Amino acid sequence: MSATPQKNRATRRVLAAAAGLATVGALVAAMPAGAHDRGNGHGHGHKPRTVDVQLLSFNDLHGNLEPPAGSAGNVSETQPDGTVKAIPAGGVEYLATSLRTARKGNPYSVTAAGGDMVGASPLLSGLFHDEPTIEALNGLDLDVTAVGNHEFDEGAAELARLQNGGCHPVEGCYEKGKKFEGADFPYLAANVTKEKTGRPLLKPYTVWKKNGVKIGFIGVTLEGTPDIVTANGVKGLKFHDEVETINKYARELDRKGVKSIVALIHEGGAPASTSYNYDCDSPGAGDGISGPIVDIAKGITPKVDALVTGHTHQAYVCTVPDPSGQPRMVTSASSFGKLYTDTTLTYDRRTKDIVRTSVKSANHVVTRDQAKATDMTRLIDRWNKLAAPIAGKPQGWISADINGRGSTAPEKPLGNVIADAQLEGLAPADKGGAEVAFMNPGGIRADLVHKASGSEGDGVVTYGEAFTVQPFTNMMNVVDLTGAQLVTALQQQVSGSNEASPKILQVSRGLTYTLDLTKSGADRVVADTIKLNGEAIDPARTYRVAMNEFLAGGGDGFAALGEGTNKLVGASDLDLFNAYLAAHSTAAAPLAPPATDRITVIQ
């Protein structure tokens, strides 16, 4: 597809926004075979009392235009015999086909997303500040999305550019004679206000309309966004409570006569099974869903009819009771475009509300055995040509897959490689004198995959592949921390804000300790087992510690790491990663996956 908006897009602008908010493109959309007069005694020529509205949704795309490689590109499916099968999924060529196929026969169809459409993106999108992804989402006929935390990675001004268009302030326009048009769907950020004015940064809600059917969408990101984004990304912004914000705008929509409301929430939970087809409402002990979204869902006014969520990259279709005790649908579609959710909302024309008892929802795999959408193939090819001179450069060689994002273990093979690369690059006295390095697990965005992604040959790690693993280009810091602060930081992996879902730091070679998951809170890190190069950590001694600027700012709940002094700023994490690959691998002697023996885990 070309960079210009599709010709027929404007003719489909049937979404009028509430409260003078800008109009937004709706889908070619609507009436399902099941939308019929449900025995309300109307004669011929009358509209049926109820109509089924199809809500298609997805979340956490993260600029994955091409199918994600390795295990990060699979979804788990439980088979009838109880075994679990991995199904390769994702890629916008397939996502477009899946959504377009799903819309057939559904004249009332709206497509919404739960945030993190961009940010932490592979090189194909990240190199161009995610313009390719916004262009692809326009082509997918996305109607509306909430902001996620990653939409703030490059700050509020860049988010506004993605919404409104215009060329990058530093790098300019990427294609001669073409100006970036921006998103033709609204980004909603109801709980993000500007500190100076108190006014919302972006629109808090929008209303989708078709033939008298009206559905309001309220979008929020997690209140804790400032804890997981660099300080520059959230400068001048305030993030508010998700429940209070949604309830406030639900009342406002209700007053305006919009009784059918969907909340798009960039916060999520963890189902008891990682299989996308798990029955989240199973009554067994330990079944169901846990995590922040449960309390949020329980607090959101019954005026809201369904919750589309995200952030945790999990797949679930659950019911969680609203404050009146009625079940309400809460969904999430994994990540990277591997799944989409199809929800049926039965709209009652008389009450203008959703018949909650008839809401049905299911997740569907975006399989790679269906036809590719040719407009998306053209889009990918066009941007790949621009990226090729940089993306295809070999950085090193590997002998087998080195799993990072696709690893569920606390200590990940790729995490060890990254931490070792940071330590090696920053150990020289003139580079910071680092003795140990820490890497946040959420910053590892992919696996290093042995199979060739293009024409480079198996085992070759290209710049594009390395960038996909480390896309933030965080600058490295080396700081002074006491042994006591180091121990506290390791305990913060499993306590405080990280107690419910631990964030296990990836550590450089030489640091060892035991993680006892049978215990609770900070005790899960067995303090007297923490050693550096075989010696117990001395609480009073000062250590030089390397980490990226996000962790050095206390990100991800690691307040102790933010207490470092005597800071030296080094090269970027990506530069150190690539330098390590070059120094430790050749075609004849490729880098093998390292042993994962630094953290001893007791389950």
Coordinates of C-alpha atoms in Angstrom, one line a residue:
M1 CA 0.0 0.0 0.0
S2 CA 1.2 3.5 -0.7
A3 CA 2.0 6.1 2.0
T4 CA -1.0 8.1 1.0
P5 CA -4.3 7.4 2.8
Q6 CA -6.5 4.9 1.0
K7 CA -8.8 6.6 -1.5
N8 CA -12.0 5.1 -0.1
R9 CA -11.1 5.7 3.5
A10 CA -12.6 9.2 3.7
T11 CA -15.9 7.9 2.4
R12 CA -16.1 5.6 5.4
R13 CA -15.7 8.3 8.0
V14 CA -18.9 7.5 9.8
L15 CA -17.5 7.9 13.4
A16 CA -18.6 11.1 15.0
A17 CA -16.8 11.8 18.1
A18 CA -18.4 12.9 21.3
A19 CA -18.1 16.3 22.8
G20 CA -16.7 17.9 19.7
L21 CA -13.8 15.4 19.6
A22 CA -12.4 14.9 16.1
T23 CA -14.1 12.5 13.7
V24 CA -12.5 9.1 13.3
G25 CA -12.6 6.5 10.5
A26 CA -14.8 3.6 11.0
L27 CA -14.8 0.2 9.4
V28 CA -16.6 -1.0 6.4
A29 CA -18.7 -2.6 8.8
A30 CA -21.6 -4.6 9.7
M31 CA -24.8 -6.5 10.2
P32 CA -24.3 -10.1 11.1
A33 CA -26.6 -12.9 9.9
G34 CA -27.6 -13.2 13.6
A35 CA -28.8 -9.6 13.9
H36 CA -32.4 -10.1 13.5
D37 CA -35.7 -9.0 15.0
R38 CA -35.8 -11.0 18.2
G39 CA -39.6 -11.4 18.5
N40 CA -40.4 -7.8 19.4
G41 CA -43.5 -7.7 17.2
H42 CA -42.3 -5.2 14.7
G43 CA -44.0 -5.3 11.3
H44 CA -42.1 -5.2 8.0
G45 CA -40.0 -2.2 7.3
H46 CA -39.0 -1.7 11.0
K47 CA -35.5 -2.0 12.2
P48 CA -35.0 -5.0 14.5
R49 CA -34.9 -4.3 18.2
T50 CA -31.4 -5.7 18.6
V51 CA -28.3 -5.8 16.4
D52 CA -25.1 -7.7 16.9
V53 CA -22.0 -5.5 16.8
Q54 CA -18.7 -7.3 16.1
L55 CA -15.8 -6.0 18.2
L56 CA -12.4 -7.2 16.9
S57 CA -9.5 -6.4 19.1
F58 CA -5.8 -7.0 19.6
N59 CA -3.0 -5.5 21.8
D60 CA 0.8 -5.2 22.2
L61 CA 1.7 -5.3 18.5
H62 CA 5.1 -3.5 19.2
G63 CA 5.7 -2.8 15.6
N64 CA 6.0 -6.5 14.6
L65 CA 5.0 -6.1 10.9
E66 CA 6.9 -9.2 9.9
P67 CA 6.1 -12.5 11.6
P68 CA 8.1 -12.6 14.9
A69 CA 11.0 -15.1 14.7
G70 CA 11.6 -18.2 16.9
S71 CA 9.6 -19.1 19.9
A72 CA 8.4 -15.5 20.4
G73 CA 6.4 -16.1 17.2
N74 CA 4.4 -19.1 18.6
V75 CA 1.1 -19.4 20.4
S76 CA 0.3 -22.4 22.7
E77 CA -2.8 -24.4 21.9
T78 CA -4.1 -27.2 24.2
Q79 CA -5.2 -30.2 22.2
P80 CA -8.2 -32.4 23.0
D81 CA -5.8 -35.0 24.5
G82 CA -4.3 -32.4 26.9
T83 CA -1.0 -32.0 25.0
V84 CA 0.1 -28.5 24.1
K85 CA 1.0 -27.6 20.5
A86 CA 3.1 -24.5 19.4
I87 CA 1.5 -22.7 16.4
P88 CA 3.6 -20.2 14.4
A89 CA 1.5 -17.0 14.3
G90 CA 1.5 -13.2 13.6
G91 CA 2.7 -10.8 11.0
V92 CA 0.5 -8.0 9.6
E93 CA 0.1 -9.6 6.2
Y94 CA -1.8 -12.4 8.1
L95 CA -3.4 -10.2 10.7
A96 CA -4.9 -8.1 7.9
T97 CA -6.3 -11.2 6.2
S98 CA -7.7 -12.5 9.5
L99 CA -9.5 -9.3 10.3
R100 CA -10.9 -8.8 6.8
T101 CA -12.1 -12.4 6.8
A102 CA -13.7 -12.0 10.2
R103 CA -15.6 -8.8 9.1
K104 CA -17.3 -10.6 6.2
G105 CA -21.1 -10.8 6.8
N106 CA -20.8 -8.5 9.8
P107 CA -22.1 -5.1 8.7
Y108 CA -21.7 -3.7 12.2
S109 CA -18.0 -4.2 12.9
V110 CA -15.5 -2.1 14.9
T111 CA -11.8 -2.8 15.5
A112 CA -10.1 -1.6 18.7
A113 CA -6.7 -2.1 20.3
G114 CA -5.3 -2.2 23.8
G115 CA -2.1 -0.2 23.5
D116 CA 1.6 -0.7 22.8
M117 CA 1.0 -0.7 19.1
V118 CA 4.5 0.9 18.7
G119 CA 7.7 1.0 20.8
A120 CA 10.3 -1.7 21.4
S121 CA 9.8 -2.5 17.7
P122 CA 11.9 -4.5 15.3
L123 CA 14.3 -2.5 13.1
L124 CA 11.8 -2.4 10.1
S125 CA 9.6 -0.2 12.2
G126 CA 11.9 1.1 14.9
L127 CA 14.5 2.5 12.5
F128 CA 11.7 4.8 11.1
H129 CA 10.3 5.9 14.5
D130 CA 7.3 3.5 13.9
E131 CA 5.9 5.3 10.9
P132 CA 5.6 2.0 9.1
T133 CA 3.4 0.5 11.9
I134 CA 1.0 3.5 12.0
E135 CA 0.7 3.2 8.2
A136 CA 0.0 -0.5 8.6
L137 CA -2.7 0.1 11.3
N138 CA -4.4 2.6 9.0
G139 CA -4.4 -0.2 6.3
L140 CA -5.9 -2.6 8.9
D141 CA -8.8 -0.2 9.4
L142 CA -8.1 0.1 13.1
D143 CA -10.8 2.4 14.6
V144 CA -9.4 3.3 18.0
T145 CA -6.6 2.3 20.4
A146 CA -5.7 3.1 24.0
V147 CA -2.1 4.3 24.6
G148 CA 0.2 1.9 26.2
N149 CA 3.4 2.7 28.2
H150 CA 5.5 2.1 25.1
E151 CA 3.7 4.9 23.2
F152 CA 5.6 7.2 25.6
D153 CA 9.1 5.8 24.9
E154 CA 10.0 8.8 22.8
G155 CA 7.9 11.4 24.7
A156 CA 4.6 13.2 24.4
A157 CA 5.7 15.3 21.4
E158 CA 6.6 12.2 19.3
L159 CA 3.3 10.5 20.3
A160 CA 1.5 13.6 19.1
R161 CA 3.4 13.4 15.8
L162 CA 2.3 9.7 15.4
Q163 CA -1.3 10.8 15.9
N164 CA -1.3 14.0 13.8
G165 CA 1.4 13.4 11.1
G166 CA 4.4 15.3 10.0
C167 CA 8.0 14.3 9.4
H168 CA 10.4 13.5 12.2
P169 CA 11.9 16.7 13.8
V170 CA 15.5 15.4 13.6
E171 CA 15.5 12.8 10.8
G172 CA 13.0 14.5 8.5
C173 CA 11.0 12.6 5.9
Y174 CA 12.1 9.1 4.9
E175 CA 10.7 9.0 1.4
K176 CA 11.2 11.7 -1.2
G177 CA 8.1 13.7 -1.8
K178 CA 6.1 11.9 0.9
K179 CA 5.0 13.4 4.2
F180 CA 4.0 11.1 7.1
E181 CA 0.2 11.4 7.4
G182 CA -0.2 10.2 11.0
A183 CA -2.8 7.8 12.4
D184 CA -6.3 8.0 11.0
F185 CA -7.6 6.4 14.2
P186 CA -7.6 8.2 17.6
Y187 CA -5.2 7.3 20.3
L188 CA -7.1 7.6 23.6
A189 CA -5.3 8.6 26.9
A190 CA -8.1 9.4 29.4
N191 CA -5.8 9.1 32.4
V192 CA -2.8 11.0 31.1
T193 CA -2.9 14.8 31.8
K194 CA -0.4 17.6 31.3
E195 CA 1.1 18.7 34.6
K196 CA 1.0 22.4 33.7
T197 CA -2.7 22.6 32.6
G198 CA -4.3 19.5 34.1
R199 CA -5.9 18.9 30.7
P200 CA -5.9 15.5 29.0
L201 CA -2.9 14.9 26.7
L202 CA -5.0 13.2 24.0
K203 CA -8.7 12.5 23.7
P204 CA -10.1 10.5 26.6
Y205 CA -12.9 8.8 24.5
T206 CA -14.5 8.5 21.2
V207 CA -17.9 7.3 20.0
W208 CA -18.4 4.9 17.1
K209 CA -21.7 5.3 15.3
K210 CA -23.5 3.4 12.6
N211 CA -27.2 3.6 11.6
G212 CA -28.2 4.9 15.1
V213 CA -26.0 2.4 16.9
K214 CA -23.5 4.2 19.3
I215 CA -20.7 2.6 21.2
G216 CA -18.3 4.7 23.4
F217 CA -14.7 3.8 23.8
I218 CA -12.6 5.0 26.8
G219 CA -8.8 4.4 26.6
V220 CA -6.3 4.4 29.5
T221 CA -2.8 3.1 30.1
L222 CA -1.6 1.7 33.4
E223 CA -1.2 4.2 36.2
G224 CA 2.3 2.9 36.8
T225 CA 3.6 4.0 33.4
P226 CA 6.2 6.4 34.9
D227 CA 7.8 3.4 36.7
I228 CA 8.5 1.5 33.4
V229 CA 9.3 4.3 31.0
T230 CA 12.5 6.5 31.0
A231 CA 12.0 9.8 32.8
N232 CA 12.3 11.8 29.5
G233 CA 9.4 9.8 28.0
V234 CA 6.9 10.9 30.7
K235 CA 8.3 14.4 31.4
G236 CA 5.5 16.9 32.1
L237 CA 2.8 14.3 32.3
K238 CA 0.7 12.9 35.2
F239 CA -0.8 9.4 35.2
H240 CA -4.1 8.8 37.1
D241 CA -5.9 5.9 38.6
E242 CA -7.4 3.7 35.9
V243 CA -10.7 2.9 37.7
E244 CA -11.5 6.5 38.7
T245 CA -10.7 7.8 35.3
I246 CA -12.9 5.2 33.4
N247 CA -15.8 5.7 35.8
K248 CA -15.6 9.5 35.4
Y249 CA -15.8 9.3 31.6
A250 CA -18.4 6.6 31.6
R251 CA -20.7 8.9 33.6
E252 CA -19.9 11.7 31.0
L253 CA -20.8 9.4 28.1
D254 CA -23.9 8.2 29.9
R255 CA -25.1 11.8 30.3
K256 CA -24.6 12.3 26.6
G257 CA -26.9 9.4 25.8
V258 CA -24.1 6.8 25.1
K259 CA -25.1 3.8 27.1
S260 CA -22.9 1.2 25.4
I261 CA -19.3 1.6 26.5
V262 CA -16.1 -0.4 26.0
A263 CA -13.0 0.3 28.1
L264 CA -9.6 -0.1 26.4
I265 CA -7.1 -0.7 29.2
H266 CA -3.3 -1.1 28.9
E267 CA -3.0 -3.3 31.9
G268 CA -3.6 -7.0 32.3
G269 CA -3.4 -10.2 34.1
A270 CA -2.0 -13.7 34.0
P271 CA -4.4 -16.7 33.3
A272 CA -3.6 -20.0 35.0
S273 CA -2.6 -21.5 31.6
T274 CA -0.6 -19.9 28.8
S275 CA -2.7 -21.7 26.1
Y276 CA -4.8 -19.2 24.2
N277 CA -7.8 -21.6 24.2
Y278 CA -7.7 -22.1 28.0
D279 CA -11.2 -21.8 29.6
C280 CA -10.5 -18.9 31.9
D281 CA -13.8 -19.4 33.7
S282 CA -13.0 -23.0 34.7
P283 CA -14.1 -23.5 38.3
G284 CA -11.1 -25.6 39.4
A285 CA -8.7 -24.6 42.2
G286 CA -6.0 -22.3 40.9
D287 CA -8.0 -21.7 37.7
G288 CA -9.0 -18.3 36.3
I289 CA -6.9 -15.1 36.1
S290 CA -4.7 -13.1 38.6
G291 CA -2.9 -9.8 38.4
P292 CA -3.7 -6.1 38.4
I293 CA -6.6 -6.3 35.9
V294 CA -8.8 -8.3 38.3
D295 CA -9.1 -5.5 40.9
I296 CA -9.4 -2.9 38.1
A297 CA -12.2 -4.9 36.5
K298 CA -14.0 -5.3 39.8
G299 CA -13.9 -1.5 40.4
I300 CA -15.1 -0.3 37.0
T301 CA -18.7 0.9 36.9
P302 CA -21.4 -1.5 35.5
K303 CA -22.0 1.2 32.8
V304 CA -19.0 -0.3 31.0
D305 CA -20.0 -3.4 29.0
A306 CA -16.6 -5.0 28.1
L307 CA -12.9 -4.6 28.8
V308 CA -10.2 -5.0 26.2
T309 CA -6.9 -5.2 28.0
G310 CA -3.1 -5.7 27.3
H311 CA 0.4 -5.1 28.7
T312 CA 1.1 -8.6 30.1
H313 CA 1.2 -10.2 26.6
Q314 CA -1.1 -13.0 27.8
A315 CA -4.1 -14.5 26.0
Y316 CA -7.4 -14.7 27.9
V317 CA -11.1 -14.4 27.5
C318 CA -12.5 -14.3 31.1
T319 CA -15.5 -13.0 33.0
V320 CA -14.8 -10.9 36.1
P321 CA -17.8 -9.6 38.1
D322 CA -18.5 -5.9 38.0
P323 CA -19.3 -3.9 41.2
S324 CA -23.0 -5.1 41.0
G325 CA -21.9 -8.7 40.9
Q326 CA -22.7 -9.3 37.2
P327 CA -20.2 -11.1 35.0
R328 CA -18.4 -8.9 32.5
M329 CA -16.0 -9.9 29.6
V330 CA -12.3 -9.1 30.0
T331 CA -10.1 -10.1 27.1
S332 CA -6.5 -9.9 25.9
A333 CA -5.0 -11.2 22.6
S334 CA -1.4 -12.1 23.5
S335 CA 1.1 -9.9 21.6
F336 CA 2.9 -9.2 18.3
G337 CA -0.4 -9.7 16.3
K338 CA -0.4 -13.4 17.0
L339 CA -4.1 -13.4 18.0
Y340 CA -7.2 -11.3 17.7
T341 CA -10.3 -11.4 19.8
D342 CA -13.8 -11.5 18.3
T343 CA -16.5 -10.3 20.7
T344 CA -20.2 -10.1 19.9
L345 CA -21.9 -7.1 21.6
T346 CA -25.7 -7.3 21.2
Y347 CA -27.0 -3.7 21.1
D348 CA -30.6 -3.0 22.1
R349 CA -31.9 -0.1 20.1
R350 CA -34.6 0.8 22.7
T351 CA -32.3 1.0 25.7
K352 CA -29.2 2.0 23.6
D353 CA -27.3 -0.5 25.8
I354 CA -25.5 -3.8 25.4
V355 CA -27.4 -6.9 26.4
R356 CA -24.6 -8.1 28.8
T357 CA -26.0 -11.6 29.1
S358 CA -25.5 -12.3 25.4
V359 CA -21.9 -11.0 25.1
K360 CA -19.8 -13.7 23.6
S361 CA -16.0 -13.6 23.0
A362 CA -13.2 -15.8 21.7
N363 CA -9.5 -15.5 20.7
H364 CA -8.4 -16.7 17.3
V365 CA -4.9 -17.5 16.0
V366 CA -3.5 -15.3 13.2
T367 CA -2.1 -18.4 11.4
R368 CA 0.6 -18.2 8.7
D369 CA -1.1 -20.7 6.4
Q370 CA -3.7 -18.2 5.1
A371 CA -3.2 -15.8 2.1
K372 CA -1.1 -12.8 2.8
A373 CA -2.7 -9.3 2.4
T374 CA -0.9 -7.9 -0.7
D375 CA -1.2 -4.3 0.5
M376 CA 0.7 -5.2 3.6
T377 CA 3.3 -7.2 1.6
R378 CA 3.9 -4.1 -0.5
L379 CA 4.2 -1.9 2.6
I380 CA 6.8 -4.3 4.2
D381 CA 8.8 -4.6 1.0
R382 CA 8.8 -0.8 0.6
W383 CA 10.2 -0.1 4.1
N384 CA 12.5 -3.1 3.9
K385 CA 14.2 -1.6 0.9
L386 CA 14.9 1.6 2.9
A387 CA 16.1 -0.4 5.9
A388 CA 18.3 -2.9 3.9
P389 CA 21.6 -1.0 3.8
I390 CA 21.6 -1.0 7.6
A391 CA 19.5 -4.1 8.5
G392 CA 21.5 -6.7 6.6
K393 CA 25.0 -6.0 7.9
P394 CA 26.3 -9.2 9.7
Q395 CA 27.3 -8.6 13.3
G396 CA 28.3 -12.2 14.4
W397 CA 27.4 -15.9 14.2
I398 CA 25.6 -18.3 16.5
S399 CA 25.5 -22.1 16.5
A400 CA 21.9 -22.5 17.6
D401 CA 18.9 -20.4 18.8
I402 CA 19.7 -18.3 21.9
N403 CA 16.4 -17.7 23.6
G404 CA 15.5 -14.4 25.3
R405 CA 11.9 -13.3 24.9
G406 CA 10.8 -16.8 24.2
S407 CA 12.3 -18.2 27.3
T408 CA 10.1 -18.6 30.4
A409 CA 13.0 -19.4 32.7
P410 CA 14.1 -16.8 35.3
E411 CA 17.6 -16.9 33.8
K412 CA 17.6 -16.6 30.0
P413 CA 20.5 -17.7 27.8
L414 CA 20.2 -14.4 25.8
G415 CA 20.0 -12.4 29.0
N416 CA 23.4 -13.9 30.0
V417 CA 24.9 -12.9 26.6
I418 CA 23.6 -9.3 27.0
A419 CA 24.8 -8.9 30.6
D420 CA 28.2 -10.3 29.6
A421 CA 28.4 -7.9 26.7
Q422 CA 27.7 -5.0 29.0
L423 CA 30.2 -6.1 31.6
E424 CA 32.9 -6.7 29.0
G425 CA 32.4 -3.3 27.2
L426 CA 32.3 -1.3 30.4
A427 CA 34.9 -3.2 32.5
P428 CA 38.0 -1.2 31.3
A429 CA 39.0 1.5 33.8
D430 CA 38.5 4.3 31.1
K431 CA 35.0 2.9 30.2
G432 CA 33.7 2.8 33.8
G433 CA 35.5 0.0 35.6
A434 CA 32.3 -2.2 35.8
E435 CA 32.5 -5.3 38.0
V436 CA 29.0 -6.6 37.4
A437 CA 26.2 -5.9 35.0
F438 CA 22.4 -6.1 35.3
M439 CA 19.9 -6.3 32.4
N440 CA 16.1 -5.9 32.9
P441 CA 14.2 -9.0 31.4
G442 CA 11.5 -6.8 29.8
G443 CA 14.2 -5.1 27.7
I444 CA 15.0 -8.3 25.8
R445 CA 12.4 -8.1 23.0
A446 CA 13.2 -11.2 20.9
D447 CA 15.3 -14.4 20.6
L448 CA 18.4 -14.7 18.5
V449 CA 17.3 -17.3 15.9
H450 CA 19.7 -19.5 14.0
K451 CA 17.5 -19.9 10.9
A452 CA 18.2 -17.1 8.3
S453 CA 15.6 -14.3 8.2
G454 CA 16.7 -13.3 4.7
S455 CA 19.5 -14.0 2.4
E456 CA 22.3 -13.8 5.0
G457 CA 22.5 -17.5 5.7
D458 CA 21.7 -19.6 8.8
G459 CA 23.6 -18.7 11.9
V460 CA 24.4 -15.1 10.8
V461 CA 23.2 -12.4 13.2
T462 CA 22.4 -9.2 11.2
Y463 CA 22.1 -5.7 12.6
G464 CA 18.4 -5.9 12.1
E465 CA 18.1 -9.0 14.2
A466 CA 20.3 -7.6 17.0
F467 CA 18.2 -4.4 16.9
T468 CA 15.1 -6.4 17.3
V469 CA 16.5 -7.9 20.5
Q470 CA 17.7 -4.5 21.9
P471 CA 15.5 -1.9 20.2
F472 CA 15.5 0.9 22.8
T473 CA 19.1 2.0 22.2
N474 CA 19.4 2.8 25.9
M475 CA 22.7 4.5 26.9
M476 CA 24.7 2.4 29.4
N477 CA 25.5 3.8 32.9
V478 CA 28.2 2.6 35.3
V479 CA 27.6 3.7 38.9
D480 CA 28.8 3.1 42.5
L481 CA 26.5 0.9 44.6
T482 CA 27.3 -0.6 48.0
G483 CA 27.0 -4.3 48.6
A484 CA 24.0 -3.6 50.8
Q485 CA 22.3 -1.7 47.9
L486 CA 23.1 -4.6 45.5
V487 CA 21.5 -7.1 47.8
T488 CA 18.4 -4.9 48.2
A489 CA 18.2 -4.5 44.4
L490 CA 18.2 -8.3 44.0
Q491 CA 15.5 -8.6 46.7
Q492 CA 13.4 -6.0 44.8
Q493 CA 13.1 -8.5 41.9
V494 CA 10.6 -10.5 44.1
S495 CA 9.2 -7.9 46.5
G496 CA 7.4 -4.6 46.5
S497 CA 5.8 -3.8 43.2
N498 CA 7.5 -6.9 41.7
E499 CA 6.2 -9.4 44.4
A500 CA 3.1 -10.5 42.4
S501 CA 4.9 -10.9 39.1
P502 CA 8.7 -11.1 39.7
K503 CA 11.1 -9.3 37.4
I504 CA 14.3 -11.4 37.5
L505 CA 17.4 -9.4 36.4
Q506 CA 19.8 -11.0 34.0
V507 CA 23.2 -11.0 35.5
S508 CA 26.8 -11.0 34.1
R509 CA 29.1 -14.0 34.6
G510 CA 30.6 -14.1 38.1
L511 CA 27.5 -13.2 40.0
T512 CA 25.7 -16.2 41.5
Y513 CA 22.9 -16.7 44.0
T514 CA 19.9 -18.9 44.9
L515 CA 16.3 -18.0 44.2
D516 CA 14.0 -19.9 46.5
L517 CA 10.5 -19.6 45.0
T518 CA 9.0 -21.7 47.8
K519 CA 9.4 -18.6 50.1
S520 CA 7.7 -15.3 49.9
G521 CA 8.7 -11.7 49.2
A522 CA 12.3 -10.6 49.6
D523 CA 13.2 -13.9 51.3
R524 CA 13.0 -15.6 48.0
V525 CA 16.5 -14.2 47.3
V526 CA 18.7 -16.2 49.7
A527 CA 20.9 -13.3 50.8
D528 CA 23.9 -15.4 52.1
T529 CA 24.2 -17.2 48.7
I530 CA 24.9 -14.0 46.8
K531 CA 28.5 -14.1 45.6
L532 CA 30.6 -12.2 43.1
N533 CA 33.5 -14.2 41.6
G534 CA 33.1 -16.7 44.4
E535 CA 33.3 -14.1 47.2
A536 CA 30.3 -13.1 49.4
I537 CA 29.0 -9.6 48.7
D538 CA 30.4 -7.2 51.3
P539 CA 27.6 -4.9 52.4
A540 CA 30.0 -2.0 53.2
R541 CA 32.1 -2.3 50.0
T542 CA 31.5 -0.1 46.9
Y543 CA 31.0 -1.9 43.6
R544 CA 31.0 -0.5 40.1
V545 CA 27.7 -1.7 38.5
A546 CA 26.8 -1.5 34.8
M547 CA 23.2 -1.2 33.6
N548 CA 21.1 0.7 31.1
E549 CA 19.8 4.2 31.8
F550 CA 16.3 2.8 32.4
L551 CA 17.4 0.6 35.3
A552 CA 19.8 3.3 36.5
G553 CA 16.8 5.6 36.9
G554 CA 15.2 3.1 39.2
G555 CA 12.9 1.7 36.5
D556 CA 10.9 -1.6 36.9
G557 CA 10.6 -1.2 40.7
F558 CA 14.4 -1.3 41.2
A559 CA 14.6 1.8 43.5
A560 CA 18.0 0.6 44.9
L561 CA 19.6 0.7 41.4
G562 CA 18.5 4.3 41.1
E563 CA 20.6 5.3 44.2
G564 CA 23.9 4.9 42.3
T565 CA 26.5 7.6 42.5
N566 CA 29.6 8.6 40.5
K567 CA 27.9 7.9 37.2
L568 CA 29.7 7.4 33.9
V569 CA 27.7 7.3 30.7
G570 CA 28.9 4.7 28.2
A571 CA 28.0 3.4 24.8
S572 CA 24.5 2.2 23.9
D573 CA 23.3 -1.3 24.9
L574 CA 23.0 -2.2 21.2
D575 CA 26.5 -1.1 20.4
L576 CA 27.9 -3.2 23.3
F577 CA 25.8 -6.2 22.2
N578 CA 27.0 -6.0 18.6
A579 CA 30.7 -5.5 19.7
Y580 CA 30.4 -8.6 21.8
L581 CA 29.0 -10.7 19.0
A582 CA 31.8 -9.5 16.7
A583 CA 34.5 -10.3 19.3
H584 CA 33.2 -13.7 20.3
S585 CA 32.1 -15.3 17.1
T586 CA 33.3 -16.1 13.6
A587 CA 31.7 -18.2 10.8
A588 CA 34.0 -21.0 11.7
A589 CA 33.6 -20.6 15.5
P590 CA 30.0 -19.3 16.1
L591 CA 28.8 -18.3 19.6
A592 CA 27.0 -21.1 21.4
P593 CA 24.1 -20.6 23.8
P594 CA 25.7 -20.0 27.2
A595 CA 24.9 -22.2 30.2
T596 CA 22.2 -20.9 32.6
D597 CA 23.9 -21.6 35.9
R598 CA 24.2 -18.2 37.6
I599 CA 20.8 -18.3 39.4
T600 CA 20.0 -21.5 41.3
V601 CA 16.2 -21.8 41.3
I602 CA 14.3 -23.8 44.0
Q603 CA 10.7 -24.3 43.0

